[in-house]
Amino acid sequence: VTGILNTQEWKALFITAENDEDAANSKGTYVRKDFCVNGKVKEAFVCTTALGLYNFYINGKKVGQDELTPGWTSYRKHLCYQTYEVTDCLKQGENAMGAILAAGWYKGKMGFDGLANTRNHYGDRTAFLARMAVRYEDGREEIFVTDTSWLFLRKSMMEKFTMPEKRFRDGLNREVMGETGEQFQQLIMT
């Protein structure tokens, strides 16, 4: 597998749950999508990135060992993305993928000296982009992408710092999977 060499291959939309009122805050956003795997999977790969920081999950388990992805970049000139082999993360039938988004360097407070309280250096809305290719044993290929059918849930990122890490991670997995009873909402694209 190679990376996505042609931007037309993405066939995905940057998704955001933020609006103009969110420019002044750094609340976290959880996004998720249920999808169905219809057959025996030969191999599966996902390419993911964000305007802001993200962690990506499939079926409640964090994908990869990366932190602070996609890393600090000059968002105006280029945006790095990660490619993960996710064959073993999938099961036949219903699956769910999701991500947690945070402001990070994209729209969070950053800088030195007088700039320390400046935010929105690159933009004022976090967003997530993903494209998963699933190749089946019978030769079919199915592509799952971020689009307006994804759901979102808003949470305070400070919760991570006020509870033990394991409890945070366990709760996060359930929330990304939609198992805590909290209601995910339909994305409103602006």
mmCIF file of C-alpha atoms in Angstrom:
data_model
loop_
_atom_site.group_PDB
_atom_site.id
_atom_site.type_symbol
_atom_site.label_atom_id
_atom_site.label_comp_id
_atom_site.label_asym_id
_atom_site.label_seq_id
_atom_site.Cartn_x
_atom_site.Cartn_y
_atom_site.Cartn_z
ATOM 1 C CA VAL A 1 0.000 0.000 0.000
ATOM 2 C CA THR A 2 1.224 3.462 -0.839
ATOM 3 C CA GLY A 3 -0.052 6.744 0.462
ATOM 4 C CA ILE A 4 -2.697 8.734 -1.327
ATOM 5 C CA LEU A 5 -0.794 10.309 -4.187
ATOM 6 C CA ASN A 6 -3.705 12.052 -5.887
ATOM 7 C CA THR A 7 -5.990 14.312 -3.839
ATOM 8 C CA GLN A 8 -8.966 13.054 -5.897
ATOM 9 C CA GLU A 9 -8.540 9.643 -4.215
ATOM 10 C CA TRP A 10 -9.631 11.011 -0.840
ATOM 11 C CA LYS A 11 -13.332 11.135 -1.810
ATOM 12 C CA ALA A 12 -13.869 12.386 1.730
ATOM 13 C CA LEU A 13 -14.985 15.644 3.311
ATOM 14 C CA PHE A 14 -13.439 17.432 6.248
ATOM 15 C CA ILE A 15 -16.118 17.173 8.934
ATOM 16 C CA THR A 16 -16.603 19.593 11.797
ATOM 17 C CA ALA A 17 -19.227 20.111 14.451
ATOM 18 C CA GLU A 18 -17.992 23.617 15.234
ATOM 19 C CA ASN A 19 -19.521 26.935 14.231
ATOM 20 C CA ASP A 20 -18.602 30.618 14.572
ATOM 21 C CA GLU A 21 -19.290 30.640 18.326
ATOM 22 C CA ASP A 22 -16.661 27.917 18.854
ATOM 23 C CA ALA A 23 -13.749 30.068 17.661
ATOM 24 C CA ALA A 24 -13.089 31.227 21.236
ATOM 25 C CA ASN A 25 -13.042 27.795 22.911
ATOM 26 C CA SER A 26 -11.207 24.506 22.765
ATOM 27 C CA LYS A 27 -13.907 21.989 23.580
ATOM 28 C CA GLY A 28 -13.248 18.522 22.289
ATOM 29 C CA THR A 29 -15.400 16.945 19.626
ATOM 30 C CA TYR A 30 -16.056 13.233 19.309
ATOM 31 C CA VAL A 31 -17.076 12.098 15.818
ATOM 32 C CA ARG A 32 -18.233 8.611 14.872
ATOM 33 C CA LYS A 33 -19.672 6.535 12.065
ATOM 34 C CA ASP A 34 -21.259 3.087 12.098
ATOM 35 C CA PHE A 35 -20.520 0.940 9.064
ATOM 36 C CA CYS A 36 -20.990 -2.647 7.952
ATOM 37 C CA VAL A 37 -18.296 -5.036 6.754
ATOM 38 C CA ASN A 38 -19.943 -7.399 4.276
ATOM 39 C CA GLY A 39 -17.564 -10.310 3.841
ATOM 40 C CA LYS A 40 -14.221 -11.755 4.842
ATOM 41 C CA VAL A 41 -11.621 -8.977 4.925
ATOM 42 C CA LYS A 42 -8.343 -9.582 3.102
ATOM 43 C CA GLU A 43 -6.808 -6.245 4.101
ATOM 44 C CA ALA A 44 -7.876 -2.805 5.249
ATOM 45 C CA PHE A 45 -6.092 0.515 5.475
ATOM 46 C CA VAL A 46 -7.222 3.901 6.734
ATOM 47 C CA CYS A 47 -5.751 7.336 6.054
ATOM 48 C CA THR A 48 -6.623 9.975 8.661
ATOM 49 C CA THR A 49 -5.783 13.585 9.454
ATOM 50 C CA ALA A 50 -7.222 16.635 11.166
ATOM 51 C CA LEU A 51 -7.205 20.382 11.401
ATOM 52 C CA GLY A 52 -6.240 20.237 15.067
ATOM 53 C CA LEU A 53 -5.177 17.111 16.971
ATOM 54 C CA TYR A 54 -6.886 13.730 16.909
ATOM 55 C CA ASN A 55 -6.883 10.139 18.095
ATOM 56 C CA PHE A 56 -8.624 7.578 15.859
ATOM 57 C CA TYR A 57 -10.595 4.537 17.079
ATOM 58 C CA ILE A 58 -12.179 1.462 15.508
ATOM 59 C CA ASN A 59 -14.615 -0.585 17.577
ATOM 60 C CA GLY A 60 -13.530 1.204 20.755
ATOM 61 C CA LYS A 61 -9.801 0.568 20.393
ATOM 62 C CA LYS A 62 -7.272 3.278 19.610
ATOM 63 C CA VAL A 63 -5.625 2.774 16.233
ATOM 64 C CA GLY A 64 -1.841 3.207 16.220
ATOM 65 C CA GLN A 65 0.478 4.404 18.944
ATOM 66 C CA ASP A 66 0.808 7.973 17.706
ATOM 67 C CA GLU A 67 -0.013 10.944 19.916
ATOM 68 C CA LEU A 68 -0.575 14.567 18.950
ATOM 69 C CA THR A 69 -1.396 13.550 15.387
ATOM 70 C CA PRO A 70 -1.106 14.825 12.734
ATOM 71 C CA GLY A 71 1.742 16.776 14.307
ATOM 72 C CA TRP A 72 2.644 20.426 14.025
ATOM 73 C CA THR A 73 2.700 21.560 10.442
ATOM 74 C CA SER A 74 2.229 24.746 8.471
ATOM 75 C CA TYR A 75 -1.456 24.110 7.873
ATOM 76 C CA ARG A 76 -1.557 26.830 5.202
ATOM 77 C CA LYS A 77 0.991 25.010 3.022
ATOM 78 C CA HIS A 78 0.550 21.284 3.707
ATOM 79 C CA LEU A 79 -1.130 18.828 6.033
ATOM 80 C CA CYS A 80 0.382 15.509 7.095
ATOM 81 C CA TYR A 81 -1.785 12.399 7.318
ATOM 82 C CA GLN A 82 -1.312 8.966 8.839
ATOM 83 C CA THR A 83 -1.927 5.596 7.192
ATOM 84 C CA TYR A 84 -2.777 2.622 9.410
ATOM 85 C CA GLU A 85 -3.202 -1.060 8.589
ATOM 86 C CA VAL A 86 -6.504 -1.933 10.322
ATOM 87 C CA THR A 87 -7.398 -5.422 9.044
ATOM 88 C CA ASP A 88 -7.406 -6.942 12.534
ATOM 89 C CA CYS A 89 -9.552 -4.107 13.923
ATOM 90 C CA LEU A 90 -12.544 -5.035 11.759
ATOM 91 C CA LYS A 91 -15.135 -7.769 12.185
ATOM 92 C CA GLN A 92 -17.814 -9.040 9.846
ATOM 93 C CA GLY A 93 -21.058 -7.151 10.357
ATOM 94 C CA GLU A 94 -21.484 -3.911 12.296
ATOM 95 C CA ASN A 95 -18.420 -1.815 13.133
ATOM 96 C CA ALA A 96 -17.840 1.743 14.302
ATOM 97 C CA MET A 97 -15.023 4.190 13.731
ATOM 98 C CA GLY A 98 -14.537 7.462 15.513
ATOM 99 C CA ALA A 99 -12.113 10.151 16.523
ATOM 100 C CA ILE A 100 -11.551 12.674 19.258
ATOM 101 C CA LEU A 101 -10.612 16.136 18.001
ATOM 102 C CA ALA A 102 -8.873 18.861 19.976
ATOM 103 C CA ALA A 103 -7.744 22.383 19.081
ATOM 104 C CA GLY A 104 -4.001 21.706 19.195
ATOM 105 C CA TRP A 105 -1.727 24.026 17.262
ATOM 106 C CA TYR A 106 -4.378 24.622 14.620
ATOM 107 C CA LYS A 107 -6.787 26.727 16.695
ATOM 108 C CA GLY A 108 -5.600 26.451 20.294
ATOM 109 C CA LYS A 109 -3.652 29.014 22.287
ATOM 110 C CA MET A 110 -0.010 29.011 21.285
ATOM 111 C CA GLY A 111 2.994 31.201 20.852
ATOM 112 C CA PHE A 112 5.725 32.852 22.827
ATOM 113 C CA ASP A 113 5.753 35.960 25.006
ATOM 114 C CA GLY A 114 2.796 38.144 24.045
ATOM 115 C CA LEU A 115 1.363 35.535 21.694
ATOM 116 C CA ALA A 116 0.703 33.001 24.461
ATOM 117 C CA ASN A 117 -2.959 33.962 24.640
ATOM 118 C CA THR A 118 -3.479 34.084 20.891
ATOM 119 C CA ARG A 119 -5.641 31.398 19.364
ATOM 120 C CA ASN A 120 -6.878 30.473 15.894
ATOM 121 C CA HIS A 121 -3.452 30.930 14.325
ATOM 122 C CA TYR A 122 -4.298 28.659 11.367
ATOM 123 C CA GLY A 123 -8.094 28.448 11.573
ATOM 124 C CA ASP A 124 -11.051 28.642 13.944
ATOM 125 C CA ARG A 125 -12.744 25.219 13.517
ATOM 126 C CA THR A 126 -11.249 21.807 14.102
ATOM 127 C CA ALA A 127 -12.093 19.202 11.463
ATOM 128 C CA PHE A 128 -11.411 15.520 10.729
ATOM 129 C CA LEU A 129 -10.771 13.678 7.446
ATOM 130 C CA ALA A 130 -10.654 9.904 6.923
ATOM 131 C CA ARG A 131 -10.681 7.381 4.094
ATOM 132 C CA MET A 132 -10.751 3.630 4.767
ATOM 133 C CA ALA A 133 -10.268 1.060 2.013
ATOM 134 C CA VAL A 134 -11.494 -2.459 2.807
ATOM 135 C CA ARG A 135 -10.462 -5.212 0.391
ATOM 136 C CA TYR A 136 -12.396 -8.465 0.616
ATOM 137 C CA GLU A 137 -11.215 -12.018 -0.085
ATOM 138 C CA ASP A 138 -13.617 -12.185 -3.073
ATOM 139 C CA GLY A 139 -11.871 -9.235 -4.787
ATOM 140 C CA ARG A 140 -14.338 -6.479 -3.913
ATOM 141 C CA GLU A 141 -13.158 -3.192 -2.445
ATOM 142 C CA GLU A 142 -15.272 -0.882 -0.334
ATOM 143 C CA ILE A 143 -14.359 2.690 0.624
ATOM 144 C CA PHE A 144 -15.637 4.402 3.791
ATOM 145 C CA VAL A 145 -15.060 8.159 4.120
ATOM 146 C CA THR A 146 -15.881 11.101 6.329
ATOM 147 C CA ASP A 147 -19.046 12.781 5.108
ATOM 148 C CA THR A 148 -22.193 14.449 6.436
ATOM 149 C CA SER A 149 -23.577 11.121 7.721
ATOM 150 C CA TRP A 150 -21.111 11.091 10.644
ATOM 151 C CA LEU A 151 -22.353 11.976 14.137
ATOM 152 C CA PHE A 152 -20.767 14.168 16.824
ATOM 153 C CA LEU A 153 -20.719 14.697 20.591
ATOM 154 C CA ARG A 154 -19.168 17.743 22.317
ATOM 155 C CA LYS A 155 -17.074 17.225 25.479
ATOM 156 C CA SER A 156 -14.721 19.277 27.603
ATOM 157 C CA MET A 157 -11.114 18.225 27.012
ATOM 158 C CA MET A 158 -10.342 19.164 30.636
ATOM 159 C CA GLU A 159 -11.935 15.880 31.742
ATOM 160 C CA LYS A 160 -8.745 14.138 30.673
ATOM 161 C CA PHE A 161 -6.770 16.107 33.226
ATOM 162 C CA THR A 162 -9.194 15.705 36.130
ATOM 163 C CA MET A 163 -9.568 11.934 36.217
ATOM 164 C CA PRO A 164 -7.160 8.988 36.197
ATOM 165 C CA GLU A 165 -5.869 8.129 32.708
ATOM 166 C CA LYS A 166 -7.343 4.598 32.633
ATOM 167 C CA ARG A 167 -10.798 5.831 33.606
ATOM 168 C CA PHE A 168 -10.559 8.560 30.955
ATOM 169 C CA ARG A 169 -9.501 6.072 28.275
ATOM 170 C CA ASP A 170 -12.229 3.576 29.220
ATOM 171 C CA GLY A 171 -14.872 6.314 29.155
ATOM 172 C CA LEU A 172 -13.545 7.649 25.882
ATOM 173 C CA ASN A 173 -13.809 4.277 24.215
ATOM 174 C CA ARG A 174 -17.420 3.912 25.323
ATOM 175 C CA GLU A 175 -18.256 7.464 24.252
ATOM 176 C CA VAL A 176 -16.649 7.117 20.826
ATOM 177 C CA MET A 177 -18.560 3.864 20.457
ATOM 178 C CA GLY A 178 -21.778 5.470 21.706
ATOM 179 C CA GLU A 179 -22.178 3.092 24.648
ATOM 180 C CA THR A 180 -22.550 5.633 27.477
ATOM 181 C CA GLY A 181 -26.118 6.633 26.648
ATOM 182 C CA GLU A 182 -25.021 10.111 25.609
ATOM 183 C CA GLN A 183 -26.735 11.241 22.451
ATOM 184 C CA PHE A 184 -24.602 11.808 19.396
ATOM 185 C CA GLN A 185 -25.981 14.432 17.019
ATOM 186 C CA GLN A 186 -26.033 14.795 13.246
ATOM 187 C CA LEU A 187 -23.240 17.008 11.900
ATOM 188 C CA ILE A 188 -24.299 20.413 10.646
ATOM 189 C CA MET A 189 -21.962 21.417 7.848
ATOM 190 C CA THR A 190 -21.390 25.142 7.421
#
